Coordinates of C-alpha atoms in Angstrom, one line a residue:
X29 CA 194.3 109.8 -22.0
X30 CA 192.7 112.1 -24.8
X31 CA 194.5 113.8 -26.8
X32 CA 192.8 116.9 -27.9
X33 CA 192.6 118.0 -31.5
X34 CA 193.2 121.4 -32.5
X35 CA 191.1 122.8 -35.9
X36 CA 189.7 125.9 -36.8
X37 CA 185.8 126.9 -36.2
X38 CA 183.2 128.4 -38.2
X39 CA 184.5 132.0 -37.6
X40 CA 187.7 131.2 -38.1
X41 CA 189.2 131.1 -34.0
X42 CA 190.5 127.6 -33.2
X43 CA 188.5 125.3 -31.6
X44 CA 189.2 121.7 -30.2
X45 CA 187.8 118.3 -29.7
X46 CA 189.0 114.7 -28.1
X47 CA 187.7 111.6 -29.8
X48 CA 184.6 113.3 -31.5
X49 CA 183.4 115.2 -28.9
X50 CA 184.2 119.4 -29.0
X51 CA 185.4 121.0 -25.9
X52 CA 184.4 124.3 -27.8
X53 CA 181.8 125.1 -30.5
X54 CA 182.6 124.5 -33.5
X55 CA 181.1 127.9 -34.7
X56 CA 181.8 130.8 -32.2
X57 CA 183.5 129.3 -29.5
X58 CA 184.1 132.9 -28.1
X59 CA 180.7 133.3 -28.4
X60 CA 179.7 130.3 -26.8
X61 CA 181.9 131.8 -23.9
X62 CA 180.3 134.6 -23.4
X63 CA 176.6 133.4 -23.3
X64 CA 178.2 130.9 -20.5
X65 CA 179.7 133.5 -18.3
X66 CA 176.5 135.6 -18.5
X67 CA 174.4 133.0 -17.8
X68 CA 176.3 132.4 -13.9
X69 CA 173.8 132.9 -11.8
X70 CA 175.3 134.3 -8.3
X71 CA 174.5 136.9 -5.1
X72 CA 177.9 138.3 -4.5
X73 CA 180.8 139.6 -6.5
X74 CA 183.7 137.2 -6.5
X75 CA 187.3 137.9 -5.6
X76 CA 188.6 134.4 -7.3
X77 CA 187.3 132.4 -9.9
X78 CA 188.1 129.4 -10.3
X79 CA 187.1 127.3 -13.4
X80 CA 187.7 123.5 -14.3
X81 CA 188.6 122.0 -17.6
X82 CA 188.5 125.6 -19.5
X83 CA 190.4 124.2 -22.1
X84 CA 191.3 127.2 -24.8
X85 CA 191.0 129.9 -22.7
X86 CA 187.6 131.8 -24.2
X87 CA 186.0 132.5 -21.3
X88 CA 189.1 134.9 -19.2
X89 CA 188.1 138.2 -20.8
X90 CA 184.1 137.5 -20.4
X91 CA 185.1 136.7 -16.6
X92 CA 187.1 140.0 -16.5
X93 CA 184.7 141.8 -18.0
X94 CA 182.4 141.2 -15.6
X95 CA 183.7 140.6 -12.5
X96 CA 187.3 142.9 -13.3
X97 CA 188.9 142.9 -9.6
X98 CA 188.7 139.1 -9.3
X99 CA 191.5 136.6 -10.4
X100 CA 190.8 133.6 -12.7
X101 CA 192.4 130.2 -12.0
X102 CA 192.3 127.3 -13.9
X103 CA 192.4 123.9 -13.1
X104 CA 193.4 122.2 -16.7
X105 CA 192.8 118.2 -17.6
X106 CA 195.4 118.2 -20.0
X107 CA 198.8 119.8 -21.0
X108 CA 197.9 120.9 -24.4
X109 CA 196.8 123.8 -23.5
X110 CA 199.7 125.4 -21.7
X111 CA 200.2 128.1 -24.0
X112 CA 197.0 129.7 -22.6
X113 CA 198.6 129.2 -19.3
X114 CA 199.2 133.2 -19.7
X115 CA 195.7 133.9 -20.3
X116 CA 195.0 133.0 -16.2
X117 CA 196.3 134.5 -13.0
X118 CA 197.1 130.5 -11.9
X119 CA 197.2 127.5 -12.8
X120 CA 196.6 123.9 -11.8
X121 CA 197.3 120.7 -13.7
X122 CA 194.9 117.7 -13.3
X123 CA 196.1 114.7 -14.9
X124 CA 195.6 111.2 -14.1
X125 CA 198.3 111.3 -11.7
X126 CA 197.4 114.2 -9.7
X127 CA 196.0 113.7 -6.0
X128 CA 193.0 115.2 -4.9
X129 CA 194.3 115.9 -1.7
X130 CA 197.3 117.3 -3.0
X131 CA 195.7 119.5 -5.5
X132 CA 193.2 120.6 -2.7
X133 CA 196.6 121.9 -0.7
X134 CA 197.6 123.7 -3.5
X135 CA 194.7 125.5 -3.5
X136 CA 194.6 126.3 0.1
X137 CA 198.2 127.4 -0.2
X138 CA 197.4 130.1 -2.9
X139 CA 194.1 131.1 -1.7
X140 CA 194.4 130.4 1.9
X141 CA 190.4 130.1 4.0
X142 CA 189.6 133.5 3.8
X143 CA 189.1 133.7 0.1
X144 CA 187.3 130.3 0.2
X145 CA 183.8 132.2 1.0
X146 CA 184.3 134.5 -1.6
X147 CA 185.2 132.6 -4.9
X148 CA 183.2 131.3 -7.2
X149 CA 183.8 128.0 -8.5
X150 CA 182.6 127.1 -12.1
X151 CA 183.2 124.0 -13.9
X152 CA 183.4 124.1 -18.6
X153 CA 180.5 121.4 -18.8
X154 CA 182.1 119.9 -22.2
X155 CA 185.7 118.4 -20.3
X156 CA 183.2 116.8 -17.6
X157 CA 182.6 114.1 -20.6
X158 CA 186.1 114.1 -22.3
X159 CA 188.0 113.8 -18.7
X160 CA 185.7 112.7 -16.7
X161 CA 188.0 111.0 -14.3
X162 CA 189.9 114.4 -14.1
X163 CA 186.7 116.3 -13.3
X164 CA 185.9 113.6 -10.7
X165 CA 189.8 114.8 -8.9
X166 CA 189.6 118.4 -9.6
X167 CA 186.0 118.7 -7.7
X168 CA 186.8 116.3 -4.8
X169 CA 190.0 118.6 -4.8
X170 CA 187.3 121.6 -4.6
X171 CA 185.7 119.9 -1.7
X172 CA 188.5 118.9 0.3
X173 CA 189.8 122.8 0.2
X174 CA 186.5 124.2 1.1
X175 CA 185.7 121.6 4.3
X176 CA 189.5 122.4 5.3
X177 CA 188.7 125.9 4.8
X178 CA 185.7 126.0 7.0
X179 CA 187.6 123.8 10.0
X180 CA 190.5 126.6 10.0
X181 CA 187.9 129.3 10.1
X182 CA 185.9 127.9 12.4
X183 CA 188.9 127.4 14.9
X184 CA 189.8 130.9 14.0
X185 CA 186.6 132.3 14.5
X186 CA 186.9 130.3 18.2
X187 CA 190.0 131.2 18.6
X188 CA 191.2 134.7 17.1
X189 CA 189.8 136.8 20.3
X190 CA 191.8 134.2 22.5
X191 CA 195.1 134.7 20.5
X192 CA 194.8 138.4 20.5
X193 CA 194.7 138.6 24.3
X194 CA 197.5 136.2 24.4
X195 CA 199.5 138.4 22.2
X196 CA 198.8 141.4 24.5
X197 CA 199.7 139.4 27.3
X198 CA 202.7 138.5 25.7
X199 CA 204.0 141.9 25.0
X200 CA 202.8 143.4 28.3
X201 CA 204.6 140.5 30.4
X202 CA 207.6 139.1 28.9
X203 CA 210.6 140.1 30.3
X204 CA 213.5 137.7 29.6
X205 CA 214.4 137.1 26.0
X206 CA 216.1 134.0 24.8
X207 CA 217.8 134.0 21.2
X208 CA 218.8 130.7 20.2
X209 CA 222.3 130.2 18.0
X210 CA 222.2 127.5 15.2
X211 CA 222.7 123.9 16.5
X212 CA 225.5 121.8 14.8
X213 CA 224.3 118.6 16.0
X214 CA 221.2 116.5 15.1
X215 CA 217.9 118.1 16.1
X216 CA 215.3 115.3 18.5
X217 CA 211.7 116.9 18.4
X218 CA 209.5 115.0 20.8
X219 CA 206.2 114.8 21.0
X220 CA 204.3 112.7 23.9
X221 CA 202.7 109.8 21.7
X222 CA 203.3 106.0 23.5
X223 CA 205.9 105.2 21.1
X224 CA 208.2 107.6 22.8
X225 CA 208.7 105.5 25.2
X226 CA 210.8 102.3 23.7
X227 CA 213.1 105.4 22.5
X228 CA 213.6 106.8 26.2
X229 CA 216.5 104.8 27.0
X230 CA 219.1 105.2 24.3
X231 CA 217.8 109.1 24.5
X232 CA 219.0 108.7 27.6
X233 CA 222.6 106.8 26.9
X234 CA 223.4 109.9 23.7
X235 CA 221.9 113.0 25.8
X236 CA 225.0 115.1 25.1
X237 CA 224.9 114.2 21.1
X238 CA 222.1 116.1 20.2
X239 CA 219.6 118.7 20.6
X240 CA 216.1 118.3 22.6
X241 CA 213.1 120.2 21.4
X242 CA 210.5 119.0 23.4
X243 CA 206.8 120.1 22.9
X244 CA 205.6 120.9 25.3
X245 CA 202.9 117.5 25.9
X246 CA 206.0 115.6 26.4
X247 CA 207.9 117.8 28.8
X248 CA 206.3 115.9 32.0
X249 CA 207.2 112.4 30.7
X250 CA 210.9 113.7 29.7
X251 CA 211.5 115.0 33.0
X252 CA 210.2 112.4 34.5
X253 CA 212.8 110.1 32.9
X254 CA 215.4 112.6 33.7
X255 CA 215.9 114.0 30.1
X256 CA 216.3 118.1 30.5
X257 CA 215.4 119.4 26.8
X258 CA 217.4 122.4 25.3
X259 CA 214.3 124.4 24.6
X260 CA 209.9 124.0 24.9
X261 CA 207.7 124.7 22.3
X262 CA 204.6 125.6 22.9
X263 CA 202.1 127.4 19.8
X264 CA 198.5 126.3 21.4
X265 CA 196.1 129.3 22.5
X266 CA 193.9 126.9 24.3
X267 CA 193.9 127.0 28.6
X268 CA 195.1 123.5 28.0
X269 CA 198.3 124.5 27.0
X270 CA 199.1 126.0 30.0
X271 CA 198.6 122.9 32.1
X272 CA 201.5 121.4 29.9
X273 CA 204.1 124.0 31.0
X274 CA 203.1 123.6 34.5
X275 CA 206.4 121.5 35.1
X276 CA 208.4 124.6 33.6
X277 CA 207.4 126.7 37.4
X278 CA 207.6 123.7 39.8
X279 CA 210.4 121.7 38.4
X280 CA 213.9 123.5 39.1
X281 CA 215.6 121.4 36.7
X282 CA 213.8 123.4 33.9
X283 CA 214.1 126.6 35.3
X284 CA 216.6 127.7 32.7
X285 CA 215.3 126.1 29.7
X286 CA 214.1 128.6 27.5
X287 CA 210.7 128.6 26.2
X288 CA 209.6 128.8 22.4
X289 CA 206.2 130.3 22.0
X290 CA 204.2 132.2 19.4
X291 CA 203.0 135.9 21.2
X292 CA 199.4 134.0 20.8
X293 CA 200.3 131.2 22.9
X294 CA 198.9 130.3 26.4
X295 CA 201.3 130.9 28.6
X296 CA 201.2 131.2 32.7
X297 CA 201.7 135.0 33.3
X298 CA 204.6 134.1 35.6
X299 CA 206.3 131.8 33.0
X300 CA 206.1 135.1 31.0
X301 CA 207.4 137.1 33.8
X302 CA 210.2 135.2 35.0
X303 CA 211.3 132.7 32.5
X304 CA 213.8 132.8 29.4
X305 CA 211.3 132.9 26.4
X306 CA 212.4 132.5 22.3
X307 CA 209.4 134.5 20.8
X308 CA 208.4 132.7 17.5
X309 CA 207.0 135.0 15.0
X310 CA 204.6 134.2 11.9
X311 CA 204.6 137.4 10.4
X312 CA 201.1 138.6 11.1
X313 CA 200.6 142.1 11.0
X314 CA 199.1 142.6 14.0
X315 CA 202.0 141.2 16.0
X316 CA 204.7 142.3 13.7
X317 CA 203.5 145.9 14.2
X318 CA 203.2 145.6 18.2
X319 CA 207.2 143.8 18.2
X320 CA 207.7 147.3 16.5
X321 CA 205.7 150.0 18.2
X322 CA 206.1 148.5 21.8
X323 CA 209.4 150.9 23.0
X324 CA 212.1 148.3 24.1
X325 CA 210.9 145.4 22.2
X326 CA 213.1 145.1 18.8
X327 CA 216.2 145.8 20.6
X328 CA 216.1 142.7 22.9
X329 CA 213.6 140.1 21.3
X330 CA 214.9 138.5 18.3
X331 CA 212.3 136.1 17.0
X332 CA 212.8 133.0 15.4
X333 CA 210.7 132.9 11.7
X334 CA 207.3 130.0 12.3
X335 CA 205.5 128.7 10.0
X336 CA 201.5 128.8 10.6
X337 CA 200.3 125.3 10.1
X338 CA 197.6 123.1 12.1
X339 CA 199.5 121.0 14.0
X340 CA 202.5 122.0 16.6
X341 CA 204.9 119.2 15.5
X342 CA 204.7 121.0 11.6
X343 CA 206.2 124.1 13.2
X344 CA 208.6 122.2 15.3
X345 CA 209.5 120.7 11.7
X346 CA 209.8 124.1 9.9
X347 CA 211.9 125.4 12.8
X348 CA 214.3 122.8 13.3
X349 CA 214.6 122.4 9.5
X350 CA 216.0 126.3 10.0
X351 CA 218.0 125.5 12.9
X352 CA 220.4 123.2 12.0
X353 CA 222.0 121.9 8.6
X354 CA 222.1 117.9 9.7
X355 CA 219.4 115.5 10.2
X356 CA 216.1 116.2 12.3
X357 CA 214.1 113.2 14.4
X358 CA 210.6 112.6 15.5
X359 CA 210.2 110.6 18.4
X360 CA 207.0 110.3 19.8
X361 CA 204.8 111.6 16.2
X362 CA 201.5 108.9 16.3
X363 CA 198.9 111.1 15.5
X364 CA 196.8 108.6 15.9
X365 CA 193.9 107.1 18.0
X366 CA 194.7 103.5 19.7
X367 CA 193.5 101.3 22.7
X368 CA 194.9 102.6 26.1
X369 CA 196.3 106.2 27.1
X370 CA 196.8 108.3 23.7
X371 CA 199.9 110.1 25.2
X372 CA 203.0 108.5 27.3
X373 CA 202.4 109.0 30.7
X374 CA 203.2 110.3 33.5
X375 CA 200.7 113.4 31.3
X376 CA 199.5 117.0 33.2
X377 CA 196.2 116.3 31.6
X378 CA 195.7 113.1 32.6
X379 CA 196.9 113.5 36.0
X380 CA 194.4 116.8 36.1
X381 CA 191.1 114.5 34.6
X382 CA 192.3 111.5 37.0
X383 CA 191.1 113.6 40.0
X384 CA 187.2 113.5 39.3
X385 CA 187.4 109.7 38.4
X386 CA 185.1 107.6 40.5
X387 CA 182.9 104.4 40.6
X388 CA 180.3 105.9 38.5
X389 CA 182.8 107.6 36.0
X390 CA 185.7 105.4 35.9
X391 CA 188.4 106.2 34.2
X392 CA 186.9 104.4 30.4
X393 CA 184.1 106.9 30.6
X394 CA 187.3 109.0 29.7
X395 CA 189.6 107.2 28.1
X396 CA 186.7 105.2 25.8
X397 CA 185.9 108.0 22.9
X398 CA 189.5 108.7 22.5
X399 CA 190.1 105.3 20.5
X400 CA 187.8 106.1 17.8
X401 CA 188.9 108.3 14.5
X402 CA 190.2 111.9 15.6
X403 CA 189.3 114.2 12.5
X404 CA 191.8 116.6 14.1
X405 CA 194.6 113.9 14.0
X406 CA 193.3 112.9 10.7
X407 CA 194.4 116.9 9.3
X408 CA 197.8 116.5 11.2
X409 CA 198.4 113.8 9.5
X410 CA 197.3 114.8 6.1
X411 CA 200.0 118.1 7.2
X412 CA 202.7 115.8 6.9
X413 CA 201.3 113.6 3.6
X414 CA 201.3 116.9 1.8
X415 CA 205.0 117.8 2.0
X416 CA 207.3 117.6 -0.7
X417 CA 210.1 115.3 -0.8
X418 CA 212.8 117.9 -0.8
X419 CA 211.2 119.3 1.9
X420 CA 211.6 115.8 3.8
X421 CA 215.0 114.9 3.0
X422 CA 216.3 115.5 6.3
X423 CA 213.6 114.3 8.8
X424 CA 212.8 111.1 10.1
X425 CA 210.5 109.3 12.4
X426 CA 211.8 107.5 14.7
X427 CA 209.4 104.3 15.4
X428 CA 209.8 100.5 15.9
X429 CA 208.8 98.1 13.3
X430 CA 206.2 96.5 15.2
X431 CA 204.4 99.8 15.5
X432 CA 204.8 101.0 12.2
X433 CA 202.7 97.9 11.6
X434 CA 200.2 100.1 12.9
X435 CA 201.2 103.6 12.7
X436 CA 200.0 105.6 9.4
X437 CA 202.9 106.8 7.3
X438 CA 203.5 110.1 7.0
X439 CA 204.4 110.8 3.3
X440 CA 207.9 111.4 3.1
X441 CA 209.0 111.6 6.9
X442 CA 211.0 108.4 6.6
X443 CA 210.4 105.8 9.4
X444 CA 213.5 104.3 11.2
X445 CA 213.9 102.0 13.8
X446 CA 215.5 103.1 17.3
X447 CA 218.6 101.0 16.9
X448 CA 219.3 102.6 13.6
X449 CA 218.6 106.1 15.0
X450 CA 221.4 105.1 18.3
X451 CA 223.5 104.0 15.9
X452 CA 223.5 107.4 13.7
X453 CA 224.1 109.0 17.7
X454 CA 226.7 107.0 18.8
X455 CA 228.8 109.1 15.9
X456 CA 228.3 112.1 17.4
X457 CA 231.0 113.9 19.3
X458 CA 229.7 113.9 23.1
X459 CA 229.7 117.2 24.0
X460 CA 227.3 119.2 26.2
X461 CA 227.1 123.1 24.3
X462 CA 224.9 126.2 25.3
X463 CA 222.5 127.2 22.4
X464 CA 221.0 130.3 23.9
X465 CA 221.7 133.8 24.9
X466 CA 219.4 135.4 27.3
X467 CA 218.6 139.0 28.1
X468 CA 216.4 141.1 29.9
X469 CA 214.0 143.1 28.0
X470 CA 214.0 147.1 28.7
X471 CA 211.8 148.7 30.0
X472 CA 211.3 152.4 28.4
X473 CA 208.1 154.0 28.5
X474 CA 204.8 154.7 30.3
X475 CA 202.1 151.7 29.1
X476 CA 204.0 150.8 26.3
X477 CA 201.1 148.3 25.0
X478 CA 198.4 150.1 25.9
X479 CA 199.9 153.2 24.2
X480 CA 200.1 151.7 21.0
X481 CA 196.9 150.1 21.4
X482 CA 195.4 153.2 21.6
X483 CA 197.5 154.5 18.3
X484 CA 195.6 151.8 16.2
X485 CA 192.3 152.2 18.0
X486 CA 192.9 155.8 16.3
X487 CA 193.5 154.2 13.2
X488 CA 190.0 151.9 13.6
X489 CA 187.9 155.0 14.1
X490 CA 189.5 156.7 10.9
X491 CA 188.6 153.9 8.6
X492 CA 185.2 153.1 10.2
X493 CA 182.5 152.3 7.3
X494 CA 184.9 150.9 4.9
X495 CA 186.8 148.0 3.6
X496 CA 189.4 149.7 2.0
X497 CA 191.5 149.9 5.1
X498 CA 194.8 149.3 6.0
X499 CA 196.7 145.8 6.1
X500 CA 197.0 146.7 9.9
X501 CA 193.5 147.1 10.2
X502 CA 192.0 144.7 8.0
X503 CA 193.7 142.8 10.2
X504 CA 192.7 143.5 13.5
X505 CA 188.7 143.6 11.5
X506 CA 189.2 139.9 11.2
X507 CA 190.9 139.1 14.3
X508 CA 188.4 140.9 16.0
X509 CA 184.9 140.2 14.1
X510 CA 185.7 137.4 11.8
X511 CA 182.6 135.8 10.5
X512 CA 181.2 139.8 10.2
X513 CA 184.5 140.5 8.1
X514 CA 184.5 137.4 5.6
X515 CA 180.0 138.4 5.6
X516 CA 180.6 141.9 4.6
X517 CA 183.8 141.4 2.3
X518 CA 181.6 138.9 0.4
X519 CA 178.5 140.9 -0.3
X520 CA 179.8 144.5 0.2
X521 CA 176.9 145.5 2.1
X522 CA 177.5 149.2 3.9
X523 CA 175.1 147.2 7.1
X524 CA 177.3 144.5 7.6
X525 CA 180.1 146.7 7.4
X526 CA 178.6 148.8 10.1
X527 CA 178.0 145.5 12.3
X528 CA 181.8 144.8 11.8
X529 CA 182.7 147.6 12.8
X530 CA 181.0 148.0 16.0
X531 CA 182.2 144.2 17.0
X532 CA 185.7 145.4 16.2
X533 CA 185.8 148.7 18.1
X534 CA 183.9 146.7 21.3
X535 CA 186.7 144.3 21.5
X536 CA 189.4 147.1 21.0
X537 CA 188.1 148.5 23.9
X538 CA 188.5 145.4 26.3
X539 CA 192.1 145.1 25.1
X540 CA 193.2 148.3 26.3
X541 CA 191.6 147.8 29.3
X542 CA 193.7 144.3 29.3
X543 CA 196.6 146.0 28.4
X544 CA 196.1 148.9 31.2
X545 CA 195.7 146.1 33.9
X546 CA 199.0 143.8 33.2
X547 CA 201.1 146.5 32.9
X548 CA 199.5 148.5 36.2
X549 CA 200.4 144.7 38.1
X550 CA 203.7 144.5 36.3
X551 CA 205.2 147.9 37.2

């Protein structure tokens, strides 16, 4: 690896090179980074920059200088320069050992995809030829953040309307509230992938040593094999979801098990009306604020703390992580495409596609395209690859040898074999113990929702023309008109801000009328 040499230039400021070749000139390298940042070409005004291989850190104040509301972040080739490290807002090491797709979650986990659009990425020409296999890293790292940021906007942008309703469903519905008590045995999280099914039996033969968290894909085939879970999760806004949790109304065994969903969730009104519910909370603003400003609501829901990821099983992971201090299982975690049905059967969507089968669409036409490469299941995986050891140190997959043969690992979730995961059971005391409380939720108020609805759609109209607004509002702006908010945030154009806001105020409007309708029924 090169080791950069440290000397002082022409004008007396320090300079550098690695075998012969100067990262900066050997005259005025401040100079030189100046007449570099002037000469950037670009349409917009950056909120992050991001620059690789910077080296000595000439360039910070020239970026500042011109661009002064916008943070500078580094991605650096080599340690020696470390005591610049101050210099930048962030930093990222890139050495021979770095991953790009590790360093490209980094980045997403500091930036996040909204910022993507609006950050300009820049790369000190000189490193490309002294670390070239560094530079190679760093901008696949670039690229992997930016394709992950436009999937997660993109589903967003599909979704953000959806999840909104959902969450004013949610609020206007619910009406019994679970609150689950830590768990002081093991944790089994099961998802619905075929390799459940060798582990059925000795889940079976143990049922009283642990606890069941079922998602909700995997609540059919459970039942089905007479295994009652201790609680449902369910996080997906899609009308998909919903066919899942069909069991939960016609199945009396699992009329008492509580339900853990995310306000944005797709739930059956009635599920939300007459069933125990755990309300998961990721902090959003939008839904932090209604918990608070619906009358009734902070006194009897207490929600357990989610973690926003893109696959379900990553926030069954956080959440049982939280919920108990032993080990937590997988059973069931593929995330993978293979020959044959991609979930255990018997499976509500299946059963539900099954019906239009015939001669002329039999049931490959179906069944066919799902055994090529998922680029969904490809991110869920990469999810999992991306957590730190510590993180990992108390979760396993349970799977058997032959199908780890072809199963990808999952970075760190350690694989074990069924036997060895009965055997770790069979230790537990057999004892059958209730984790959750339930209440019913008060009922205070004239159109709760709709009332506070109409408090921020006060709030909208104040703020109208600008982007200055608050964190509530900027908020609901992107929830409500996303592509229009990341547009107008990016260029600062007073048009596109008039655009956003118009798209905002529309869609305020056909929640309250949501709002006024549930509530009208549910009285």
């Amino acid at each position: 690896m090169p080791t950069p040499e440290f000397s002082p230039a022409r004008n007396t400021s320090l300079t550098c090179s690695c075998n012969g070749l100067f990262l900066h000139s050997r005259f005025d390298p401040q100079k030189e980074a100046e007449r570099f940042v002037s000469g950037i070409t670009v349409d917009y005004n950056p909120n992050v920059i991001v620059i690789t291989g910077p080296g000595i850190s000439y360039t910070v104040p020239f970026f500042r200088q011109r661009w002064p509301d916008a943070r500078c972040i580094a991605i650096q080739y080599s340690s020696a320069f470390s005591r610049y490290d101050r210099d930048f807002d962030q930093v990222f090491p890139c050495t021979p050992e770095t991953d790009a797709l590790t360093l490209s979650e980094s980045l997403f986990g500091l930036l996040g995809e909204d910022t993507a659009f609006s950050t300009l990425f820049v790369s000190w020409t000189p490193s490309e030829k002294i670390w070239p296999d560094e530079s190679t890293v760093a901008w696949q790292a670039i690229k992997a953040y930016m394709n992950k940021s436009r999937d997660v906007t993109g589903t967003r942008n599909y979704f953000n309307r959806r999840w909104l309703k959902n969450t004013v469903r949610f609020f206007s519905l619910v009406r019994h509230s679970a609150t689950t008590v830590p768990v002081s045995k093991p944790v089994i999280v099961c998802a619905s992938g075929p390799t459940l099914e060798p582990v059925l039996p000795l889940l079976q033969e143990h049922r009283n040593r642990y606890f069941l968290l079922a998602l909700s894909s995997a609540v059919s085939p459970l039942a089905f094999h007479n295994l009652i879970p201790d609680a449902v999760l369910s996080t997906d806004g899609g009308w998909w979801a919903t066919r899942h949790l069909s069991p939960l109304l016609t199945d009396s065994r699992l009329q008492t098990v509580p339900l853990w969903i995310t306000s944005e969730a797709a739930v059956p009104s009635e599920l939300l009306q007459h069933h125990p519910v755990q309300y998961i909370s990721y902090g959003d603003p939008l839904e932090t604020w209604l918990l608070s400003a619906v009358e009734g609501r902070t006194q009897t829901i207490q929600p357990l703390i989610g973690i926003r990821n893109g696959t379900v099983s990553g926030t069954a992971l956080s959440l049982a992580l939280a919920l108990t201090d032993r080990q937590v299982f997988f059973c069931g975690l593929d995330l993978q495409s293979r020959n044959g049905y991609q979930h255990i059967q018997p499976n509500c969507l299946e059963v539900r596609e099954s019906m239009k089968d015939y001669r002329l669409a039999p049931e490959e036409h179906r069944s066919t395209p799902r055994t090529f490469s998922n680029g969904s299941l490809a991110v869920y995986r990469n999810w999992f690859a991306t957590r730190s050891a510590e993180k990992m140190s108390r979760a396993y997959r349970v799977i058997s040898e032959e199908d780890q043969q072809t199963n990808s690992q999952l970075g760190y979730l350690k694989d074990i074999p069924p036997a060895r995961l009965a055997q770790l059971l069979s230790e537990e005391p057999a004892e059958r113990l209730t984790f959750t409380e339930t209440v019913t939720i008060s009922r205070s108020g004239n159109q709760p929702v709709t009332n506070a609805l109409r408090q921020l759609q006060a709030e909208l109209t104040a703020a109208s023309g600008t982007l200055a607004a608050s964190p509530l509002v900027t908020a609901f702006l992107m929830s409500a008109a996303l592509p229009e908010y990341l547009m107008a945030n990016r260029n600062q154009n007073p048009e596109q801000i008039a655009v956003l806001y118009d798209k905002a105020e529309s869609f305020m409007g056909e929640l309250i009328l949501l709002a006024e309708k549930l509530e009208g029924a549910a009285s």
